[in-house]
Short mmCIF file of C-alpha atoms in Angstrom, two decimals:
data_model
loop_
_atom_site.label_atom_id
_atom_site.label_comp_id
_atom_site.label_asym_id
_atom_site.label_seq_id
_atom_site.Cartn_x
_atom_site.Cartn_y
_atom_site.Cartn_z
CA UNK A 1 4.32 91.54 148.17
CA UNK A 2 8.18 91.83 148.55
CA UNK A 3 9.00 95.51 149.53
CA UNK A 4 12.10 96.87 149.76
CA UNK A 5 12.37 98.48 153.32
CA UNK A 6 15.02 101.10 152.41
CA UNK A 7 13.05 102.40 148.87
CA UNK A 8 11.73 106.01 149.08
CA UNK A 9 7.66 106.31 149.38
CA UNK A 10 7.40 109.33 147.35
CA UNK A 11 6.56 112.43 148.31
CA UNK A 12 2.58 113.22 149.91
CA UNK A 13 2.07 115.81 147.11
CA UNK A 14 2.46 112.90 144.64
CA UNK A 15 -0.06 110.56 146.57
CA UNK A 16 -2.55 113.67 147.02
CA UNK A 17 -2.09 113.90 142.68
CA UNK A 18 -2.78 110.03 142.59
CA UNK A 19 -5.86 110.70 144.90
CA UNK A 20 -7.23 113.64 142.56
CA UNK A 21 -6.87 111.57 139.90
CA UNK A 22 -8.80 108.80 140.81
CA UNK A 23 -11.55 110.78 142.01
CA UNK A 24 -11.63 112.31 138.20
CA UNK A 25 -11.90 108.59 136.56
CA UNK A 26 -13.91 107.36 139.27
CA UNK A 27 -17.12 108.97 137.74
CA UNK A 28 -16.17 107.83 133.87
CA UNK A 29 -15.28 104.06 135.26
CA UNK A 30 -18.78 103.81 136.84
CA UNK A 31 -19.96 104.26 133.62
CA UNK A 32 -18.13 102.49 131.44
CA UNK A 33 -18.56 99.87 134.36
CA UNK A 34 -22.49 99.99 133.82
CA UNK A 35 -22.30 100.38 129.78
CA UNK A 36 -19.80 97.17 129.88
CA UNK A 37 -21.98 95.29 132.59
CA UNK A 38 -22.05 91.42 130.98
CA UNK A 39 -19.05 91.80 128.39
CA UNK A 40 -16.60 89.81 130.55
CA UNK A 41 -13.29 90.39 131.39
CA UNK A 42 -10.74 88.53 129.29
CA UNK A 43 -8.23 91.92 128.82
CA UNK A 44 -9.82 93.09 125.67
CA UNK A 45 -10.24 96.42 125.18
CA UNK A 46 -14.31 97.01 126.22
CA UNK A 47 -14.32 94.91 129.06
CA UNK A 48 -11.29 96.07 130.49
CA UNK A 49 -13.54 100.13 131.42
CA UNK A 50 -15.16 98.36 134.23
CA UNK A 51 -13.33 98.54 137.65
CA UNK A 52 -10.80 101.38 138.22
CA UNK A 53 -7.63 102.37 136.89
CA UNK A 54 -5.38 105.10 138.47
CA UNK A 55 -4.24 106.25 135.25
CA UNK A 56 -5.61 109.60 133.75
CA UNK A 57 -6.72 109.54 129.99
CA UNK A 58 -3.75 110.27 127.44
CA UNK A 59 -1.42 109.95 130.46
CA UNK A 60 1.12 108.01 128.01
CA UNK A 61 0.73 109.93 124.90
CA UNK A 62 3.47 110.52 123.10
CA UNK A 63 5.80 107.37 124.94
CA UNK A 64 7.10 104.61 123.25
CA UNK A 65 6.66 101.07 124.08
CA UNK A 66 7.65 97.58 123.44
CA UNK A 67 5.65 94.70 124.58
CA UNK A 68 7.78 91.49 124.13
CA UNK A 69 5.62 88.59 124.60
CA UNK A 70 2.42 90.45 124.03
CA UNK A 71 0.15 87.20 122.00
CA UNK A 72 -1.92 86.22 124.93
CA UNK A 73 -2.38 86.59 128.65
CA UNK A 74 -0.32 89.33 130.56
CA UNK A 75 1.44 90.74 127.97
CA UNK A 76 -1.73 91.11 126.14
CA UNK A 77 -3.44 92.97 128.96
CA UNK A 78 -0.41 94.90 129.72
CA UNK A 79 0.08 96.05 126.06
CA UNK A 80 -3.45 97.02 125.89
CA UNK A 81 -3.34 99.52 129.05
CA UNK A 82 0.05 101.07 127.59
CA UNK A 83 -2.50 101.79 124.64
CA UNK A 84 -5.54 102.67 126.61
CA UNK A 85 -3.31 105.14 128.26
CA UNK A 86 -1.98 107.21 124.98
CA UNK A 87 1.37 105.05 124.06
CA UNK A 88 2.37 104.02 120.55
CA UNK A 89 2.78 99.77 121.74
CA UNK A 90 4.77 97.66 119.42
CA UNK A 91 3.95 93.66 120.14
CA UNK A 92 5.69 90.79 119.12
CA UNK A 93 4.75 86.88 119.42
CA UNK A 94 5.16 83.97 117.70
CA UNK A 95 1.43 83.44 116.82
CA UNK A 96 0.62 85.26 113.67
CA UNK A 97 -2.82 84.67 111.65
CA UNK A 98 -0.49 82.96 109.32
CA UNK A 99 1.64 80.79 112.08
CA UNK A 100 1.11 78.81 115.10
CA UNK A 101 3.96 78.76 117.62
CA UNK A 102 5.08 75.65 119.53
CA UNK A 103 2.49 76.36 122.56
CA UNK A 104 -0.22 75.83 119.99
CA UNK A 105 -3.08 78.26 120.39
CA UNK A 106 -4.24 79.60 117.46
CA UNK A 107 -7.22 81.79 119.41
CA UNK A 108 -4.71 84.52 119.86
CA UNK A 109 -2.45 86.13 117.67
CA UNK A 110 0.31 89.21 117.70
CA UNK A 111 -2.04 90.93 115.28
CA UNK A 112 -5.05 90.15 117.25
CA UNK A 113 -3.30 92.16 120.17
CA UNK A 114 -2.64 95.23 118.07
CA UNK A 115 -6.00 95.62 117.38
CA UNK A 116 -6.97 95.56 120.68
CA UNK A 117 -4.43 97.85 121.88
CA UNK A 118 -5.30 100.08 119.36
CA UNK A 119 -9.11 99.82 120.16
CA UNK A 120 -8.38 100.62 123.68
CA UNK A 121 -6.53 103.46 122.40
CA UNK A 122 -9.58 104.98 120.35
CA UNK A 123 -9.66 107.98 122.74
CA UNK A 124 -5.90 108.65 123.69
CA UNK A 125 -4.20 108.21 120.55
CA UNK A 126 -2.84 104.59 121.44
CA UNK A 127 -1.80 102.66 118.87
CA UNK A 128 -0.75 99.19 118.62
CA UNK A 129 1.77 97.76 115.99
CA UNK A 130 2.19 93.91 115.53
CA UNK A 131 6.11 92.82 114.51
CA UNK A 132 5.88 88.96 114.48
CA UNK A 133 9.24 88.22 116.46
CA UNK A 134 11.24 85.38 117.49
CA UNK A 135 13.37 86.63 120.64
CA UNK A 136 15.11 83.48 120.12
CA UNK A 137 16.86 84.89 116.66
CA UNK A 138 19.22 87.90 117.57
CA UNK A 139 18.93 89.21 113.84
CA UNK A 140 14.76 89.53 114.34
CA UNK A 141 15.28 91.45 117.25
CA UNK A 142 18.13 93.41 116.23
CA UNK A 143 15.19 94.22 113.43
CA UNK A 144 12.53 94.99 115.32
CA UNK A 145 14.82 97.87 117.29
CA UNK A 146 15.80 99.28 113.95
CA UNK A 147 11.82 99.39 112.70
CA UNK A 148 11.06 101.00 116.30
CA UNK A 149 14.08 103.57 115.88
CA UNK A 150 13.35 104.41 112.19
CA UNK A 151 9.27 105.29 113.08
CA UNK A 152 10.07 106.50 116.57
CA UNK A 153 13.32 107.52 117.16
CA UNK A 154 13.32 106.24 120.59
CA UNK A 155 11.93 103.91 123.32
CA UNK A 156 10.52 104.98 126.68
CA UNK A 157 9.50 101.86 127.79
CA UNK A 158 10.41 97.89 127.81
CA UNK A 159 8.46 94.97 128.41
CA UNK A 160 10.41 91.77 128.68
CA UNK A 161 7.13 89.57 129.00
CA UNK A 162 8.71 86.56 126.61
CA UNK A 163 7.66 82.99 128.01
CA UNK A 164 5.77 79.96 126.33
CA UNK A 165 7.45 77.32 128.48
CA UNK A 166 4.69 75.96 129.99
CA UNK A 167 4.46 73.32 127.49
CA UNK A 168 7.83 71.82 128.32
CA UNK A 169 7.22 71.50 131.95
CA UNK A 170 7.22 68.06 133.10
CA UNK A 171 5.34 69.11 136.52
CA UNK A 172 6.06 66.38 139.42
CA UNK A 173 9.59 65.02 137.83
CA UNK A 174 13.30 65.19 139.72
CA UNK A 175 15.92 67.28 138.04
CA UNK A 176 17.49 64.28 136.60
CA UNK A 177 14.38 62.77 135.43
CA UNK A 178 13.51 65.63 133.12
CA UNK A 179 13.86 65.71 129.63
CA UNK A 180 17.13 67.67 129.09
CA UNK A 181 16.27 69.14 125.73
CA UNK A 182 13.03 70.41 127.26
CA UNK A 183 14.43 71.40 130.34
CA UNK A 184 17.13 73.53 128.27
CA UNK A 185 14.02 75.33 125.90
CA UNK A 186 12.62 76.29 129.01
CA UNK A 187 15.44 77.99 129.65
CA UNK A 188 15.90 79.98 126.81
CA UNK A 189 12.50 80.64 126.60
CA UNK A 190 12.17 82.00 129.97
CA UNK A 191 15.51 83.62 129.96
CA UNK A 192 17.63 83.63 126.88
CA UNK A 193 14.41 86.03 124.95
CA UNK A 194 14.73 88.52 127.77
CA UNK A 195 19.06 88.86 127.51
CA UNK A 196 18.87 89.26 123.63
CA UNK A 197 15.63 91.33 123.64
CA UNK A 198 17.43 93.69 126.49
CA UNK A 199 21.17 93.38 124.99
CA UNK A 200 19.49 95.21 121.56
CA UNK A 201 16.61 97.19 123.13
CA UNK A 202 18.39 99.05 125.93
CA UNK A 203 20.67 101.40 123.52
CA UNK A 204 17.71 102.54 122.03
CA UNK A 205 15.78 103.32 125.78
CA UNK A 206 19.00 104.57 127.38
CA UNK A 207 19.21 107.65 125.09
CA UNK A 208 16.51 109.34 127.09
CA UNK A 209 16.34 109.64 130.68
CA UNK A 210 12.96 108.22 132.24
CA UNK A 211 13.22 105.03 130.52
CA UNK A 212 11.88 101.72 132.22
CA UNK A 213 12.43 98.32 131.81
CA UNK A 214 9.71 95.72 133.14
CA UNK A 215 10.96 92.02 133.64
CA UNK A 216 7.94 90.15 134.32
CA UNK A 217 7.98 86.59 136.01
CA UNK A 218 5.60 84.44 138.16
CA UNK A 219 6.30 85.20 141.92
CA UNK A 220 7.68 87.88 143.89
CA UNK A 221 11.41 87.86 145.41
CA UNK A 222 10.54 86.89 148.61
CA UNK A 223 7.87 84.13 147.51
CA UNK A 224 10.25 82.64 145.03
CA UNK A 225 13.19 82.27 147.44
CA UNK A 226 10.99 79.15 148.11
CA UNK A 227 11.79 76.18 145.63
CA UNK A 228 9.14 76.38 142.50
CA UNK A 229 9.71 73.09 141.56
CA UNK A 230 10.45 71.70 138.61
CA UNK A 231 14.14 72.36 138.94
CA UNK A 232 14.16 74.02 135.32
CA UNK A 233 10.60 76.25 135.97
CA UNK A 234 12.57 77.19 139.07
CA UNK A 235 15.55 78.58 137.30
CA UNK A 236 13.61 80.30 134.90
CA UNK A 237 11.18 82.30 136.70
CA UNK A 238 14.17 82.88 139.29
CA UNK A 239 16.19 84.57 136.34
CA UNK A 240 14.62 87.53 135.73
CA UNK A 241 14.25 88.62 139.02
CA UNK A 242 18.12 88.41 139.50
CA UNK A 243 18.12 90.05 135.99
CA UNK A 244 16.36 93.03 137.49
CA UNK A 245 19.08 93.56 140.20
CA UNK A 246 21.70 93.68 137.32
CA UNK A 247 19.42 96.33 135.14
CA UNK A 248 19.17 98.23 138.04
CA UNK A 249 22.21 99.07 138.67
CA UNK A 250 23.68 99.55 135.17
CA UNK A 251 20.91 102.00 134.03
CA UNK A 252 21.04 104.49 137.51
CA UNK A 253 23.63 106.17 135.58
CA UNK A 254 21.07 107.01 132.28
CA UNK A 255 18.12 107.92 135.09
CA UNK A 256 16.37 104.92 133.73
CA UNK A 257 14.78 102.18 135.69
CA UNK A 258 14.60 98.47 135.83
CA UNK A 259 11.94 96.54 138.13
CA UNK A 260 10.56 93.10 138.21
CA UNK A 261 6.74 92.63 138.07
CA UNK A 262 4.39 89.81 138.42
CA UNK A 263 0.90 89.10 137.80
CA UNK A 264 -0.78 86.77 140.95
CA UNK A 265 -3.28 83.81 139.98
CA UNK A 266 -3.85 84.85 136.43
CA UNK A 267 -6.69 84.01 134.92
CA UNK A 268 -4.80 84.01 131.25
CA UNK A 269 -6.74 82.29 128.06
CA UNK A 270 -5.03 78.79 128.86
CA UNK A 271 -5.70 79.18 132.54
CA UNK A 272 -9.47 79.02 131.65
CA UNK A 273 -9.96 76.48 128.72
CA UNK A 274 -7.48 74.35 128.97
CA UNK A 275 -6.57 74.19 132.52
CA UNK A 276 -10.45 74.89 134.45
CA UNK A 277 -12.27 74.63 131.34
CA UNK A 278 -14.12 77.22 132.06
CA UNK A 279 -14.60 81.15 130.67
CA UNK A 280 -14.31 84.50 131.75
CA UNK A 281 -18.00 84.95 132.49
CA UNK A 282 -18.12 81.89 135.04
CA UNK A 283 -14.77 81.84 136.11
CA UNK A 284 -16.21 81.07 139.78
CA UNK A 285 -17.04 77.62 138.75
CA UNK A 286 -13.14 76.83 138.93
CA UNK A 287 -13.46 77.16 142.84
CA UNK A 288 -15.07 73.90 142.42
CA UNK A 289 -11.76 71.99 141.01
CA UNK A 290 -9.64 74.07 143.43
CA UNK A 291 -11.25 76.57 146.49
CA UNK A 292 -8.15 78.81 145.97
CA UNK A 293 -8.96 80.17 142.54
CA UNK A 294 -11.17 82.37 144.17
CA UNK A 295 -8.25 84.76 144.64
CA UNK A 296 -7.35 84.79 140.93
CA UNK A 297 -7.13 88.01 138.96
CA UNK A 298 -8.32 88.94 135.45
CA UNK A 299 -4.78 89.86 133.21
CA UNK A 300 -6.28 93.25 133.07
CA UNK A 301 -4.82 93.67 137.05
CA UNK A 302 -1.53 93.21 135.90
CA UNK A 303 -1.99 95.51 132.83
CA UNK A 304 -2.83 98.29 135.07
CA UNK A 305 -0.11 97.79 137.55
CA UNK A 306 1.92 98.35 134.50
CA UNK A 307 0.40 101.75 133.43
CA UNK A 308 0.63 103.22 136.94
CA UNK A 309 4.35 102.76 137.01
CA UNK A 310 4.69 103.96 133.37
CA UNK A 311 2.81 106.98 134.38
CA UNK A 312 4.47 107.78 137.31
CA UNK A 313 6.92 110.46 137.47
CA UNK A 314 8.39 108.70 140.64
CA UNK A 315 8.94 105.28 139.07
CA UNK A 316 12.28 105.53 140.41
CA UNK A 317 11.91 105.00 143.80
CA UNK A 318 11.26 101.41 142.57
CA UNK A 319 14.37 100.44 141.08
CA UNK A 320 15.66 97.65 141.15
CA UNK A 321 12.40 96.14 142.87
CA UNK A 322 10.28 93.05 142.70
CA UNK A 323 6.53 94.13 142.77
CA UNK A 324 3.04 92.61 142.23
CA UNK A 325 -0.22 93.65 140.81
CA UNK A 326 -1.68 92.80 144.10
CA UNK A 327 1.09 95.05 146.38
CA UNK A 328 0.56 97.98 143.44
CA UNK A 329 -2.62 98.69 143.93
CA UNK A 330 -2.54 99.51 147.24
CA UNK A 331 -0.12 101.80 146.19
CA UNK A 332 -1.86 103.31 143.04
CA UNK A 333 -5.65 102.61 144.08
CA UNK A 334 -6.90 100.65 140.49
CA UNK A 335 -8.57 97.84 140.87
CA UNK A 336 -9.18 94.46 138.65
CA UNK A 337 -12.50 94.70 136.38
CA UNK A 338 -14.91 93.51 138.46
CA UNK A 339 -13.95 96.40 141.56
CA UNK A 340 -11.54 94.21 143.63
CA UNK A 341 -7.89 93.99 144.27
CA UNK A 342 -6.53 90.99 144.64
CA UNK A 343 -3.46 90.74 146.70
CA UNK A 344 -2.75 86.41 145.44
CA UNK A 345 0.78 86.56 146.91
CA UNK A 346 0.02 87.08 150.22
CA UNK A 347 -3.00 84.50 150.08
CA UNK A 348 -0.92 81.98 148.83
CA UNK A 349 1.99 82.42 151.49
CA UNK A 350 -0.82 82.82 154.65
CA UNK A 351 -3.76 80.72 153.37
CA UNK A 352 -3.32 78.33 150.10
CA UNK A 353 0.52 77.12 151.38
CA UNK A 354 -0.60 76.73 155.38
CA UNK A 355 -2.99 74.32 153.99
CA UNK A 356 -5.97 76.83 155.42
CA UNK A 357 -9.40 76.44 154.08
CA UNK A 358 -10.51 78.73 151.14
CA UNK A 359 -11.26 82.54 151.93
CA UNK A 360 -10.25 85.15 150.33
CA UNK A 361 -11.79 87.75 153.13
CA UNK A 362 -9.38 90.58 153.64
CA UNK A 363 -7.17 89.43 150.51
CA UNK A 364 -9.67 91.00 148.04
#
């Protein structure tokens, strides 16, 4: 994980809370672990009980979230913990039950998501609320902010999760061999969502202090001063990491806060069907097609590195940071569903990149 040397710890009366509450939950996630056993754990909002979280019950009640990017995969998982946790979630996609967007999965939809958000949130008072939103279109977000502002009258936390790329990536080809136009729509996707979704979002978060804004990308700082080749994936999972430096510093003065965070080997829908063609239940048989899946993580990790920081009355201290859902929960003690914790980043710089055989011992 890439930690900033100079950030503040927090306090050991704030790790002593973290501690008490974990020994609270541990009890309940035992059992939900044992009443789940054989459900899976695809982010949904039963499978997600089993393993721990370091997030007390109703921890988010009463806060205000936004999800952008929330059809499928991390923003899914992330949107349901704000909901397990007590927060009102609004999600947004491109996949509706009526419409497919240009990535083409119709298995998961923005409505889909609400429900499980709000399933999640049974016991806490979460609540999810689908607005079908193209980040693209300035006017649908400036839209979305009014609907948020009208219900709510606020926003205490921002999720710029907006992607869908993949499907323009022409993996293996030079700069100048790429397809322009797809090379530019990866571009917007992957960067142009998160500007317009901040430039109309922010006004709205920055009328309360506390409020926290979550880019999320695919590698940390220090891992992605490495090239991520293609040229255009490069620039675009580069861009909101440099986005978060920018946040950072223009929302001090509000006491809000601005971080990067990213998932490590996600096992997302597409990861499993399309790319492994295989499911949730035996994810191991990927190890087959490539030894270092073994470190992958469940979107559910991520999701709960999101909830810690939203819960924490310290988030500050990480301003301006790049973080991962393996390097968080060390610091916040949850764990993926299945008990473990993951730490992909550092696996892939010391083991999958040095060419190393396959073992994840000490990395899980």
């Amino acid at each position: 994980m890439d930690r900033d040397k100079d950030r503040n710890k927090g306090s050991d009366v704030e790790r002593d809370a973290e501690r008490d509450v974990e020994r609270d939950l541990e009890r309940d996630a035992e059992r939900e672990a044992d009443r789940n056993a054989g459900t899976g754990a695809d982010g949904g909002a039963e499978s997600a009980a089993a393993g721990r979280t370091a997030v007390a019950a109703g921890a988010l009640a009463g806060r205000i979230a936004l999800v952008a990017g929330a059809t499928r995969g991390a923003g899914r998982a992330m949107a349901v913990e704000l909901g397990r946790a007590g927060a009102t979630v609004y999600v947004t996609g491109r996949t509706t039950r009526e419409h497919t967007s240009e990535v083409g999965r119709t298995q998961e939809t923005i409505e889909g998501t609400a429900d499980l958000v709000t399933a999640a949130g049974a016991d806490t008072g979460g609540t999810g609320v689908a607005v079908p939103t193209d980040h693209l279109d300035p006017e649908q977000v400036r839209a979305l902010v009014e609907r948020i502002e009208r219900e709510q009258g606020r926003l205490d936390i921002l999720v710029n999760d907006i992607w869908g790329g993949d499907v323009h990536v022409e993996w293996g080809k030079k700069m100048w061999e790429h397809d322009l136009d797809k090379g530019l729509r990866i571009l917007r996707l992957g960067i142009e969502t998160h500007i317009v979704t901040s430039r109309y979002a922010l006004p709205l978060l920055i009328r309360n202090p506390g409020g926290l804004v979550v880019e999320v990308t695919d590698g940390t700082r220090e891992y992605n001063r490495r090239y991520r080749e293609p040229f255009y994936y490069d620039l675009a999972k580069a861009g909101p990491l440099r986005m978060t430096l920018g946040l950072a510093e223009e929302l001090k003065e509000y006491g809000c806060t601005a971080l990067c965070l990213t998932p490590g080997w996600l096992r997302s829908e597409a990861m499993l069907d399309t790319y492994f063609k295989v499911t949730e239940d035996d994810w191991t048989a990927g190890c087959e097609q490539n030894p270092h899946f073994a470190i992958s993580e469940t979107p559910t990790f991520v999701g709960r590195a999101l909830a810690a920081l939203a819960s924490d009355p310290g988030v500050s201290r990480w301003n301006g940071a790049s973080l991962s859902s393996g390097g968080l929960a060390k610091e916040y003690g949850f764990t993926d569903v299945d008990g473990s914790a993951p730490d992909a980043w550092r696996y892939i710089t010391e083991v999958d990149q040095e060419s190393k055989e396959a073992d994840v011992t000490g990395y899980r």
